[in-house]
PDB file of C-alpha atoms and ligand atoms in Angstrom:
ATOM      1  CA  UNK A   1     110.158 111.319 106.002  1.00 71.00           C
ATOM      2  CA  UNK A   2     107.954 108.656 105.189  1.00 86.00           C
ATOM      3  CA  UNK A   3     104.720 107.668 106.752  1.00 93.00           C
ATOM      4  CA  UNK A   4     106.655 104.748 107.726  1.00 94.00           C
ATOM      5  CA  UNK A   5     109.330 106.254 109.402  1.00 96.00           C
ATOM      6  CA  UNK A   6     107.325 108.738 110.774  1.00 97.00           C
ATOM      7  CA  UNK A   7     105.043 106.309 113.199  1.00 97.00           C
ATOM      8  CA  UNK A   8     108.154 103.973 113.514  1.00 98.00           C
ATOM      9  CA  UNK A   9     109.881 106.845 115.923  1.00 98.00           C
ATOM     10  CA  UNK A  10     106.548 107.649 117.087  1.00 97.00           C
ATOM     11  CA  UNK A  11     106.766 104.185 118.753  1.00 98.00           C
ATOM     12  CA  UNK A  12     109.826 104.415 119.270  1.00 98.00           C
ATOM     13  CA  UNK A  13     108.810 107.518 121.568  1.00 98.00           C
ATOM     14  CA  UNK A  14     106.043 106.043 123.551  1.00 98.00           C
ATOM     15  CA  UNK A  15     108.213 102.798 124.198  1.00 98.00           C
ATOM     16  CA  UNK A  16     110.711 104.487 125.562  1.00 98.00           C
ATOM     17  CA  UNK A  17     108.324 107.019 127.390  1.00 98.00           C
ATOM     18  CA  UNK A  18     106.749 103.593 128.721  1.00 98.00           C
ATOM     19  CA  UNK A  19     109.902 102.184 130.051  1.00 98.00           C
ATOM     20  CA  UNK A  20     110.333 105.371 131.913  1.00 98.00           C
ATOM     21  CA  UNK A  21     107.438 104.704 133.743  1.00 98.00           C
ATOM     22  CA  UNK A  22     107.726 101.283 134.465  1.00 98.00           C
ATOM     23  CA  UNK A  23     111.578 102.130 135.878  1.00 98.00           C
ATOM     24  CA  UNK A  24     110.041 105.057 138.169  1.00 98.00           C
ATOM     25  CA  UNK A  25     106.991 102.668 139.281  1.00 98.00           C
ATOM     26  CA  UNK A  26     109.656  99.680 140.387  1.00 98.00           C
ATOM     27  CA  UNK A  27     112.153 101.770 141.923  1.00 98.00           C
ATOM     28  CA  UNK A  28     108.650 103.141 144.098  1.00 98.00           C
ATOM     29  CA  UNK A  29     107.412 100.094 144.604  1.00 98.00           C
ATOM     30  CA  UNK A  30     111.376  98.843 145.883  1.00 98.00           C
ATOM     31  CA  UNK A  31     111.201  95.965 143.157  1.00 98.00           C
ATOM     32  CA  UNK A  32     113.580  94.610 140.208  1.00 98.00           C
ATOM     33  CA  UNK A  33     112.515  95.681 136.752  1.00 98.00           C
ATOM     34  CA  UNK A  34     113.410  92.165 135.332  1.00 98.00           C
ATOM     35  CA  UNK A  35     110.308  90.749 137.234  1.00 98.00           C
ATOM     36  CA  UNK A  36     107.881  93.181 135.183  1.00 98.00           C
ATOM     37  CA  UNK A  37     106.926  92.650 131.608  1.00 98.00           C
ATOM     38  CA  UNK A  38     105.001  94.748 129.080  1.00 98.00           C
ATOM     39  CA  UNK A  39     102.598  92.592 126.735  1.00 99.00           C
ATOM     40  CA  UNK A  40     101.506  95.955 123.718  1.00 98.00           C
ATOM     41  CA  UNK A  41      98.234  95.289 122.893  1.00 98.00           C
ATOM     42  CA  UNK A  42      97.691  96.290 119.227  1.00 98.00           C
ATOM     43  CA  UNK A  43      93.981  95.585 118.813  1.00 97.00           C
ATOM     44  CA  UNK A  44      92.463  97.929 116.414  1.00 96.00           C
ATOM     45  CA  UNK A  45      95.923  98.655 115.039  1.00 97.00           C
ATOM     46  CA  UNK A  46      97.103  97.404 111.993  1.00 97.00           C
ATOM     47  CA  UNK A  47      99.742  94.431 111.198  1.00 98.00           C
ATOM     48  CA  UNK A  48     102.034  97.441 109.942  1.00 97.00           C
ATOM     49  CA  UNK A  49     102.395  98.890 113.757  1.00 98.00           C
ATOM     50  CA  UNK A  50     102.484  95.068 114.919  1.00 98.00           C
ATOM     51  CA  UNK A  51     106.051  94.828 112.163  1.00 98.00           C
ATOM     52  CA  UNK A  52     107.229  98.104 113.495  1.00 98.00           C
ATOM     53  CA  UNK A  53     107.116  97.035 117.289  1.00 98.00           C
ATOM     54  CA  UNK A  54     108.891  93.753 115.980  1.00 98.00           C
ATOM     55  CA  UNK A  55     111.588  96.002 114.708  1.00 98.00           C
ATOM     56  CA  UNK A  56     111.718  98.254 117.628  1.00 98.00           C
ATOM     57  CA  UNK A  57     112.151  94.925 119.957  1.00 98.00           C
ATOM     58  CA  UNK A  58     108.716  94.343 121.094  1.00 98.00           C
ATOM     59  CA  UNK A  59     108.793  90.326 121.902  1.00 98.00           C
ATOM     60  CA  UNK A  60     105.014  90.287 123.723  1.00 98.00           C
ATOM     61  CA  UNK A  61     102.057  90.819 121.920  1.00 98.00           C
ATOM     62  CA  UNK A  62      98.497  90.921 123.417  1.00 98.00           C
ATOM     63  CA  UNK A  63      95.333  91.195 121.008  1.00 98.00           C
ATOM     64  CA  UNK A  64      91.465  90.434 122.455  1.00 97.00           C
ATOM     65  CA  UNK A  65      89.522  89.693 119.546  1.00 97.00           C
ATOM     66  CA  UNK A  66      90.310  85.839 118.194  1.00 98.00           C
ATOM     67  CA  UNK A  67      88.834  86.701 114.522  1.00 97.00           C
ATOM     68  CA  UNK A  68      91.168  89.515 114.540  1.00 97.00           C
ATOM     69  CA  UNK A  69      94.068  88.346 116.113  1.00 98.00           C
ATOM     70  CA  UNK A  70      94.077  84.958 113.481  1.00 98.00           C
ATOM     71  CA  UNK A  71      93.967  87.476 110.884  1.00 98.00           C
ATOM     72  CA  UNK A  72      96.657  90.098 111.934  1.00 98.00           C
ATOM     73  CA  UNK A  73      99.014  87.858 113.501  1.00 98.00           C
ATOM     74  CA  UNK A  74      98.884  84.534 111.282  1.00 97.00           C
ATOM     75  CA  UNK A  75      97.094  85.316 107.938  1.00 98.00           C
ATOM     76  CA  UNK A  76      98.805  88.015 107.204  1.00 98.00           C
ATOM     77  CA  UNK A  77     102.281  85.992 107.860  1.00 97.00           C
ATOM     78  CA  UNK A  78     103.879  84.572 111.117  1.00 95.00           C
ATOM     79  CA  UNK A  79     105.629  86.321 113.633  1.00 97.00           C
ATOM     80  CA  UNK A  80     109.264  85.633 114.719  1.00 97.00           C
ATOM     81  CA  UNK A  81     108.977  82.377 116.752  1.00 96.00           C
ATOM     82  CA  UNK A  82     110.560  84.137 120.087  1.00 97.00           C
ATOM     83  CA  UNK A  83     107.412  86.863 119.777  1.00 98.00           C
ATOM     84  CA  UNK A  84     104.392  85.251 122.522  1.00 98.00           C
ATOM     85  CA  UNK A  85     100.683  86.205 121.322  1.00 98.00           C
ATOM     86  CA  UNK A  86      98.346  86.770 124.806  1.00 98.00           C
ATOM     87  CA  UNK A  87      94.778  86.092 124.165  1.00 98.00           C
ATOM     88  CA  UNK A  88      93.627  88.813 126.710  1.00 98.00           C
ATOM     89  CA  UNK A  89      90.167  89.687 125.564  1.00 97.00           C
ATOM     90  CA  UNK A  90      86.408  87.270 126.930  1.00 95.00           C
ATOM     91  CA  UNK A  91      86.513  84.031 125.221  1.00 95.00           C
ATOM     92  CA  UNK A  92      83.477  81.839 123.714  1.00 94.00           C
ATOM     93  CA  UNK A  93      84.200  78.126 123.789  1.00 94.00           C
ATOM     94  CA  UNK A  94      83.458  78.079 120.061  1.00 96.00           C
ATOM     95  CA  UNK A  95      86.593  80.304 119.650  1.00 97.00           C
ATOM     96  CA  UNK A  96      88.911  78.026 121.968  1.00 96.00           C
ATOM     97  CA  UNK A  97      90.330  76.039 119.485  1.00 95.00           C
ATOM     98  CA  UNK A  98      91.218  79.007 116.957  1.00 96.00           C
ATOM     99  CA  UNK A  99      92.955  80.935 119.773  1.00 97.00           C
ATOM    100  CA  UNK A 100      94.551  77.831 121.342  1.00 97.00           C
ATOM    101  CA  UNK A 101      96.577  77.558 117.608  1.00 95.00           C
ATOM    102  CA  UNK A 102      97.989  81.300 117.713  1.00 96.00           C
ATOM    103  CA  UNK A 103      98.093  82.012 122.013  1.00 97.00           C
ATOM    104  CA  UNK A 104     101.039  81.005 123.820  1.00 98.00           C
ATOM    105  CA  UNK A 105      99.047  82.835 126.976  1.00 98.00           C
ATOM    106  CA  UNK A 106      95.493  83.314 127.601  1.00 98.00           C
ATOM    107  CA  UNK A 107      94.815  85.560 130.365  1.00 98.00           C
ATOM    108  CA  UNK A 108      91.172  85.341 130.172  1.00 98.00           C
ATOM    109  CA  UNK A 109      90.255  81.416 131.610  1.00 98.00           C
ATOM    110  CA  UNK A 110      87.191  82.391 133.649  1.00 97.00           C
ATOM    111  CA  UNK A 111      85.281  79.041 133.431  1.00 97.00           C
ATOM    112  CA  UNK A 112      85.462  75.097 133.462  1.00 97.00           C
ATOM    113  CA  UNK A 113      83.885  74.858 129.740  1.00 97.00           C
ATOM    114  CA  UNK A 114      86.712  77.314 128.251  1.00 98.00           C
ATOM    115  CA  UNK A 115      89.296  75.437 130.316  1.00 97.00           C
ATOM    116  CA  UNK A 116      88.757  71.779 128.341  1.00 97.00           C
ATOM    117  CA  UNK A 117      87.648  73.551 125.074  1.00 97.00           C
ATOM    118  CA  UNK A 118      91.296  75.419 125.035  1.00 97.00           C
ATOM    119  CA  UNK A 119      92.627  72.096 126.298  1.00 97.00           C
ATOM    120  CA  UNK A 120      91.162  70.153 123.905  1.00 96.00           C
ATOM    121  CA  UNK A 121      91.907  72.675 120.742  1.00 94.00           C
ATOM    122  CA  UNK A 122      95.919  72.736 122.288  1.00 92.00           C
ATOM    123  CA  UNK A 123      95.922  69.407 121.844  1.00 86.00           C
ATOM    124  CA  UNK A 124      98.965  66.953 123.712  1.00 78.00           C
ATOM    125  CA  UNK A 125     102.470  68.695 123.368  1.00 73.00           C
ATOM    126  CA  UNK A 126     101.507  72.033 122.623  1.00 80.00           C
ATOM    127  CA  UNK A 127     102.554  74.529 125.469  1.00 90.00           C
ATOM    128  CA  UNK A 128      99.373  76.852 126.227  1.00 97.00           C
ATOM    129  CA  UNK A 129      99.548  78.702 129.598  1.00 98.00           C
ATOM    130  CA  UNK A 130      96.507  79.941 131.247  1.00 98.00           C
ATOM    131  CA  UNK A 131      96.007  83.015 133.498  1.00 98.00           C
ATOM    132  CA  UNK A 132      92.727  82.693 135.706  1.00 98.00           C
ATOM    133  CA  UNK A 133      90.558  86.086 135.145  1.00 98.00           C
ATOM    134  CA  UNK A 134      89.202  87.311 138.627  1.00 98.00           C
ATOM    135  CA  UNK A 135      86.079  89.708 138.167  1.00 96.00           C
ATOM    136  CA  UNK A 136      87.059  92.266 141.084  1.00 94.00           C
ATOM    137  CA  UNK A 137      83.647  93.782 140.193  1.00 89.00           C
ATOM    138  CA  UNK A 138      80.836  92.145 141.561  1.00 79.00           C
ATOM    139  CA  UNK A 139      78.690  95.202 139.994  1.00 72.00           C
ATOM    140  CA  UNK A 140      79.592  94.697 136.703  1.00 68.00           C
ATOM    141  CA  UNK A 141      80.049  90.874 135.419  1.00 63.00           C
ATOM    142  CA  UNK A 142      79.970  91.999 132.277  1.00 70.00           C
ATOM    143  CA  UNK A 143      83.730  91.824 131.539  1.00 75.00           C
ATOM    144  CA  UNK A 144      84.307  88.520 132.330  1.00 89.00           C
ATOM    145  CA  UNK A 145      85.985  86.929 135.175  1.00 96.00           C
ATOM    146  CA  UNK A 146      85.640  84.270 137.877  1.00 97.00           C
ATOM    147  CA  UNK A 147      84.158  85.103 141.320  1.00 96.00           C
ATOM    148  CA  UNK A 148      87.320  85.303 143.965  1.00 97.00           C
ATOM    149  CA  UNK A 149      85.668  82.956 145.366  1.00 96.00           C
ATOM    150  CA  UNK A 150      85.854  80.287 142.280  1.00 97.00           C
ATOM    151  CA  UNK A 151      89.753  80.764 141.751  1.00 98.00           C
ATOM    152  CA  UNK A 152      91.268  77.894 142.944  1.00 98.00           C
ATOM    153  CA  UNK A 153      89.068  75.292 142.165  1.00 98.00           C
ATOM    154  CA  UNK A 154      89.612  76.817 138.304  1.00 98.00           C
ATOM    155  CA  UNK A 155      93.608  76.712 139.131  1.00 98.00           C
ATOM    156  CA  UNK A 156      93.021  72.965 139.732  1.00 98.00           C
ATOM    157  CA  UNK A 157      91.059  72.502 136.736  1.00 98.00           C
ATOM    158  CA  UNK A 158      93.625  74.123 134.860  1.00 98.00           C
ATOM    159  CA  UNK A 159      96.702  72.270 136.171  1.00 97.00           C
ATOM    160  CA  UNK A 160      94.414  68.734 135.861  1.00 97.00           C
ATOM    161  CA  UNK A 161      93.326  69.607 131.696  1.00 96.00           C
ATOM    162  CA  UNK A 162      97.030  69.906 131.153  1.00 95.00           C
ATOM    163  CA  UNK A 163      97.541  73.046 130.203  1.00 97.00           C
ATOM    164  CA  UNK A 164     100.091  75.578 132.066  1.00 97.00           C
ATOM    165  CA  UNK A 165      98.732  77.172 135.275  1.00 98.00           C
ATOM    166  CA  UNK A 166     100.461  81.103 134.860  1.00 98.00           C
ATOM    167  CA  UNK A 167      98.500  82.943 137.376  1.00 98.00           C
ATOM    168  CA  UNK A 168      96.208  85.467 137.415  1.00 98.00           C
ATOM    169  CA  UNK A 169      94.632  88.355 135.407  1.00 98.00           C
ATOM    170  CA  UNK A 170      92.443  91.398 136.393  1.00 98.00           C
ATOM    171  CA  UNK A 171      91.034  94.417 135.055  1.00 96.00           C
ATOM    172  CA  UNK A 172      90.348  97.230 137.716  1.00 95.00           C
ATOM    173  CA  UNK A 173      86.895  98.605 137.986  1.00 94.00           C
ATOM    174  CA  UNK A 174      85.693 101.494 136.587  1.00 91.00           C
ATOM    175  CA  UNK A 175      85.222 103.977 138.789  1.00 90.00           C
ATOM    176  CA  UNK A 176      86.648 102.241 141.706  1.00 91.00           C
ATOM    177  CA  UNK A 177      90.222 102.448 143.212  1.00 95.00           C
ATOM    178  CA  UNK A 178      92.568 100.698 141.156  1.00 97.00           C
ATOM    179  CA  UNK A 179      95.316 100.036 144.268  1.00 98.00           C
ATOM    180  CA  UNK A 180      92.237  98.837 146.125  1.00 97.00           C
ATOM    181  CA  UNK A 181      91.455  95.967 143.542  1.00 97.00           C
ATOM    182  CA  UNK A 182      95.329  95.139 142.950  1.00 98.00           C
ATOM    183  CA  UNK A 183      95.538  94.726 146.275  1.00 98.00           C
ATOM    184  CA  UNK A 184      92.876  91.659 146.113  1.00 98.00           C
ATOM    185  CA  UNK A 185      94.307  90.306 143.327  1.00 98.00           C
ATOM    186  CA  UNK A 186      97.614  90.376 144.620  1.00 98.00           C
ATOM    187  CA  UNK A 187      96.027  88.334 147.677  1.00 98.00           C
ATOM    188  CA  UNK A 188      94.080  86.046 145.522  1.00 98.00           C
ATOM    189  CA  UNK A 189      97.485  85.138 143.981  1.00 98.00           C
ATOM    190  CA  UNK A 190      99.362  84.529 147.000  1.00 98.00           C
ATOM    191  CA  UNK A 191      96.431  82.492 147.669  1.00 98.00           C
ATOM    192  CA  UNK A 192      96.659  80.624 144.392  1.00 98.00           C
ATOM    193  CA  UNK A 193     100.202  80.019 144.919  1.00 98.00           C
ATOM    194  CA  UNK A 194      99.759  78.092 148.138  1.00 98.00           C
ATOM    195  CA  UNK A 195      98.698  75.481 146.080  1.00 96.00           C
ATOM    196  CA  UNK A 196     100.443  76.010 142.815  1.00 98.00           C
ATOM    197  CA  UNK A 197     104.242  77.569 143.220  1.00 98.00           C
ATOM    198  CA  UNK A 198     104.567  77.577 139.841  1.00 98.00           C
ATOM    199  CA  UNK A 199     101.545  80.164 139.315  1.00 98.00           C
ATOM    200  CA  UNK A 200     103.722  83.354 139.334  1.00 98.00           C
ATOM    201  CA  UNK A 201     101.750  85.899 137.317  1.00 98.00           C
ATOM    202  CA  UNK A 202     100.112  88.714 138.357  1.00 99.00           C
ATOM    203  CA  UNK A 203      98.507  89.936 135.329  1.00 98.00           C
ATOM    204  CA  UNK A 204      97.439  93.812 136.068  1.00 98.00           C
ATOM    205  CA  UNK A 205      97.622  97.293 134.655  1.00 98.00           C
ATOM    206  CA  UNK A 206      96.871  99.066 131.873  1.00 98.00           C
ATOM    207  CA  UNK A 207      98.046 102.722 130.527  1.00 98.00           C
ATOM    208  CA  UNK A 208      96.162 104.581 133.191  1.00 97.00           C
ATOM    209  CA  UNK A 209      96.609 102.026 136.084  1.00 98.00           C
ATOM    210  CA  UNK A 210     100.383 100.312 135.876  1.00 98.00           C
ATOM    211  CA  UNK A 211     102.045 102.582 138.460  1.00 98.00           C
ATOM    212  CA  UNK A 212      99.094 100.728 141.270  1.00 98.00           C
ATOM    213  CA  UNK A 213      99.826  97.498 139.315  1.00 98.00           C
ATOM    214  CA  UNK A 214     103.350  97.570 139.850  1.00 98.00           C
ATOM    215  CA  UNK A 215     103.135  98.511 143.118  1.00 98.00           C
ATOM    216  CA  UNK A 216     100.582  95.631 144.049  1.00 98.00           C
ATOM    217  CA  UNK A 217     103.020  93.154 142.409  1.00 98.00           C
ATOM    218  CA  UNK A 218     101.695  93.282 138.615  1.00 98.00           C
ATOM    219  CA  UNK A 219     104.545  90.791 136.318  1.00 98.00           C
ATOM    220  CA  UNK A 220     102.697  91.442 133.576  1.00 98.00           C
ATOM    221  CA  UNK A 221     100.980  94.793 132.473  1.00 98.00           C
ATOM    222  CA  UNK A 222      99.001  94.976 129.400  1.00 98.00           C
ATOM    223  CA  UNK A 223      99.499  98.374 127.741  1.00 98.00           C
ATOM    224  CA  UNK A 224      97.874  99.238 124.785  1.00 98.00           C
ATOM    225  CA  UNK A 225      96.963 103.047 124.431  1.00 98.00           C
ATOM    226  CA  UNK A 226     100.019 104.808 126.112  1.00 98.00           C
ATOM    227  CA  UNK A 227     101.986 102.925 123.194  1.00 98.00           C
ATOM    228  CA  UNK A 228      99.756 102.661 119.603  1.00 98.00           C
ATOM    229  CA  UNK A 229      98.032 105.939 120.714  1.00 96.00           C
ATOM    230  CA  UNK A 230      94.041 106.357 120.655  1.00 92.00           C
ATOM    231  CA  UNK A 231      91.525 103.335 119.364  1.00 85.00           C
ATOM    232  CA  UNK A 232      89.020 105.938 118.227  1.00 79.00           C
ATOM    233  CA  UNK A 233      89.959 106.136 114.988  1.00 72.00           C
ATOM    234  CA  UNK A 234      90.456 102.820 114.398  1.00 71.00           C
ATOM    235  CA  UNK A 235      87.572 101.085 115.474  1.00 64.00           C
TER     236      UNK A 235
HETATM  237  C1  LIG B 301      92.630  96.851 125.411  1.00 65.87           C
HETATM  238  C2  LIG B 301      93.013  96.127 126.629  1.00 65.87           C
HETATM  239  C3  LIG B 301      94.118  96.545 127.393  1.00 65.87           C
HETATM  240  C4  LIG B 301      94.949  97.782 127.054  1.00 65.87           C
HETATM  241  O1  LIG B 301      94.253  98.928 127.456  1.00 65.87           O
HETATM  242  P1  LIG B 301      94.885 100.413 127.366  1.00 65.87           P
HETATM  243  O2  LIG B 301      94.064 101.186 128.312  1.00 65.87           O
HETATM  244  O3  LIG B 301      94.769 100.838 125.961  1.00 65.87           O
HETATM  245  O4  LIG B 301      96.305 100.305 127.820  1.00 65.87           O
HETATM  246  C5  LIG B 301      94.434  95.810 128.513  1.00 65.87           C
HETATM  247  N1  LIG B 301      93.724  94.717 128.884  1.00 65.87           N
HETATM  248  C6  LIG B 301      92.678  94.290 128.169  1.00 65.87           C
HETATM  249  C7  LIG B 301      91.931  93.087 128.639  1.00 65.87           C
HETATM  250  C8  LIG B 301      92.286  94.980 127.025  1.00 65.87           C
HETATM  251  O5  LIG B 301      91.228  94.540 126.332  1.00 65.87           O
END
């Protein structure tokens, strides 16, 4: 068997391992599979894996460096045009524009100044939508996120630059209790949605987390690990 082969039904595997999750954590949480979606976040990975998930069906793709995502994902050739790219890692202004060409979805909009400078490099007619990042960490800023507090003021923002108001995005805490923070989120965007129907998603989970995600209505989890396998050796 060829190296190729070989990690193609090693993805293969851990897809279908994922999906087995996902089905237990819906029929838990009492709700419809259709309404949850797995974005595979290949950074670190190479553009081979990102051809292999093509071929084993993979139609969301999630990457959080811009530099490397331009590289992987357009320089090296472009994707299928049903395949969306989500922009889920922190975000400099100076890198708005570049993502703004590749992103169909950034789930990282945390502040007015990237709001216009992703509006600006999307340009008129070009469909960007934008997930508001909620820091559920007042400890730790570090990661990015608005305050709770700051949400829907930055929802207007969005919905006023012209670009797509999605929802919302949040990474859990370390150290804290992950159902605890989805449960916030989940309240932030039933919050949000008061004054934007349209903002459904409830960006949330990752490989260790998604069975509190899905129960604290996550639509979209973003899985990297329990798919491509460890980032150590590829950073
Ligand atoms: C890397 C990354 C993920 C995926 O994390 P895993 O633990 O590997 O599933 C999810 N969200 C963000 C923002 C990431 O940077």
């Amino acid at each position: 068997m060829t190296d190729r082969s070989a990690r193609r039904d090693e993805l293969g595997h851990a897809l279908r391992a994922l999906d087995d999750r996902v089905d237990a954590a819906c029929r838990d949480a009492g709700r419809r599979r259709d309404d949850v979606h797995v974005v595979v976040v290949t950074k670190y990975f190479p553009r081979s894996d990102v051809d292999l998930l093509l071929e084993l069906g993979v139609r969301d793709l999630g990457e959080n460096k811009a530099q490397e995502a331009q590289a992987k994902l357009v320089d090296e050739g472009a994707l299928p045009a049903d395949v969306r790219v989500h922009f889920v890692g922190q975000l400099q202004s100076n890198k708005a524009a570049l993502v703004a060409g590749f992103a169909d979805v950034v789930h990282s909009v945390d502040r007015p100044k990237i709001v216009r400078a992703l509006a600006k490099g999307a340009g008129e007619g070009h469909d960007l939508t934008a997930l508001i990042q909620v820091d559920l960490d007042g400890e730790d800023p570090g990661r990015g996120g608005a305050a709770p507090g700051a949400v829907i003021e930055l929802g207007d923002q969005v919905v006023e630059s012209g670009l797509r108001l999605g929802g919302v995005m949040a990474v859990a805490p370390r150290g804290a209790d992950p159902a605890e923070a989805f449960a916030r989120l989940q309240d932030l965007s039933a919050r949000l949605r008061e004054a934007h129907p349209e903002a459904k998603i409830v960006s949330a989970g990752m490989s260790s987390d998604l069975e509190q995600a899905i129960a604290h209505g996550a639509t979209h989890l973003r899985v990297g690990s329990a798919i491509l396998g460890s980032r150590e050796s590829h950073r």
